[in-house]
Coordinates of C-alpha atoms and ligand atoms in Angstrom, one line a residue:
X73 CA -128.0 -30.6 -0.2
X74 CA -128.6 -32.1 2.8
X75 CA -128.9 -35.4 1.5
X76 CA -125.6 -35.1 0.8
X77 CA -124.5 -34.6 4.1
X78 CA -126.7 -37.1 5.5
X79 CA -124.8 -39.8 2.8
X80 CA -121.5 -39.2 3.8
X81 CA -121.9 -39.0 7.4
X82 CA -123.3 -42.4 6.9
X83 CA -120.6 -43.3 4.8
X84 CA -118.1 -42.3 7.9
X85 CA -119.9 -44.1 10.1
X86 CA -119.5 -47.7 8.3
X87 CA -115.8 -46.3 7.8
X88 CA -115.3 -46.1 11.5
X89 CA -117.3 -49.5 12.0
X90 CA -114.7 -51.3 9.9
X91 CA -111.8 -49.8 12.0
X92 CA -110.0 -52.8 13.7
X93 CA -109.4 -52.7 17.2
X94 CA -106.3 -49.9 17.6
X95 CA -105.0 -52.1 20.5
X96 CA -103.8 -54.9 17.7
X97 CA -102.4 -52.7 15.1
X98 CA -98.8 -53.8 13.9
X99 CA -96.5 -51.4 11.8
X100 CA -94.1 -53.7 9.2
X101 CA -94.4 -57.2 7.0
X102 CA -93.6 -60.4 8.1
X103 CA -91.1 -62.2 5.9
X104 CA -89.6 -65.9 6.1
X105 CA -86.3 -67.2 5.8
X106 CA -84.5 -70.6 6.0
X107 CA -81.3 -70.6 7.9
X108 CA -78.4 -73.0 7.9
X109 CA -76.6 -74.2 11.3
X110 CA -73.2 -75.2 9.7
X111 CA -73.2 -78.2 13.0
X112 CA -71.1 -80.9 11.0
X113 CA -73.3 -83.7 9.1
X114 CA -76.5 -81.9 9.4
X115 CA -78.6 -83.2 7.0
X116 CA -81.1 -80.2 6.7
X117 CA -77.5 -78.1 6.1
X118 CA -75.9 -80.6 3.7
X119 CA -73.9 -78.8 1.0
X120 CA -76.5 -78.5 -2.2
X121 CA -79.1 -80.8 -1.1
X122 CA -80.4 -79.2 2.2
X123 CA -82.8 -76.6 2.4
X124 CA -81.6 -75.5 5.7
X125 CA -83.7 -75.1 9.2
X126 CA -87.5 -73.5 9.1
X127 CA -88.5 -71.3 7.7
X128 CA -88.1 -68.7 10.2
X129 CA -90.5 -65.7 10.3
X130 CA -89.4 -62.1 10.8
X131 CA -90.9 -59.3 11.1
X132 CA -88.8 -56.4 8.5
X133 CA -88.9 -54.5 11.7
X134 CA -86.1 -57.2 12.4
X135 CA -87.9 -58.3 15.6
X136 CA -87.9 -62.7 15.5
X137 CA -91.6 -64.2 15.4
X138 CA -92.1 -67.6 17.3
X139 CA -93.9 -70.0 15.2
X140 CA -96.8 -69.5 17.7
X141 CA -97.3 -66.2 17.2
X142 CA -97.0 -65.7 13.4
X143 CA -100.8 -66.2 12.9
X144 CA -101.5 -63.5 15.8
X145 CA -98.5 -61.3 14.1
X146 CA -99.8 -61.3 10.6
X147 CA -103.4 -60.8 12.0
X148 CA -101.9 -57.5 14.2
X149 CA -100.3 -56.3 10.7
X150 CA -103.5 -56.7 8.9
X151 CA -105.2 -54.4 11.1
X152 CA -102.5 -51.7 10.8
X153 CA -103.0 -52.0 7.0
X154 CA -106.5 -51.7 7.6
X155 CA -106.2 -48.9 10.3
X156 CA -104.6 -46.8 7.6
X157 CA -106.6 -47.0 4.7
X158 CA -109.9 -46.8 7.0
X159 CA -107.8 -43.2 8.3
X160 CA -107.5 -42.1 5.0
X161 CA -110.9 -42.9 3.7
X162 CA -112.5 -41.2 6.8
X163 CA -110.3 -38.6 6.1
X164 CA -111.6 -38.1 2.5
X165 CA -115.1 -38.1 3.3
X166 CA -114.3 -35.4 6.3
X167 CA -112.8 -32.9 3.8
X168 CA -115.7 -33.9 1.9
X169 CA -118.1 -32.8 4.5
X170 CA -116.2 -29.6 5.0
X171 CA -116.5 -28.6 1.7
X172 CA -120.2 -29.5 1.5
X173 CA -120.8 -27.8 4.5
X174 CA -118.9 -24.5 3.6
X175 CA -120.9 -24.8 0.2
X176 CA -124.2 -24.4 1.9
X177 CA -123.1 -21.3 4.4
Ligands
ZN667 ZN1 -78.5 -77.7 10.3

């Protein structure tokens, strides 16, 4: 009984070890588009052979990433990702622990 307990409040804690820093967390997904400038004779633009300028990368909050930042962007949304499914699990073992310890009133 009480070594069940003891393994899920050790399960929480290496839960709440793998939490990433809440000060990076980024809600959304980063998508990339090409986009065309229509400037006369651009070669990147040029009707059926051009693929257009960039890609660009957005974020489907519709916020525009700089190139710079995409690797910092994509690293803030894995952490959100994470964040959440770290919540629920720690959540889980909490209502675990409840009903353990109601079980052993
Ligand atoms: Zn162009």
């Amino acid at each position: 009984m009480k070594d069940v307990i003891t393994g899920l409040t050790a399960s929480r804690k290496q839960l709440v070890q793998r939490m990433p820093n809440p000060a990076t967390i980024l809600p959304g997904s980063l998508l990339s588009r090409m986009v065309r400038c229509n400037k006369p004779g651009c070669q990147h633009c040029e009707k059926g052979k051009g693929k257009g300028h960039g890609p660009i990368w957005i974020l489907s909050v519709s916020v525009p990433v700089p190139r710079e930042l995409k690797k910092e962007v994509e690293s803030n949304l894995r952490a959100f990702a994470q964040a959440q499914k770290l919540l629920k699990q720690i959540g889980a073992v909490n209502l675990e622990l409840l009903r353990e310890r109601k079980r052993q009133r």
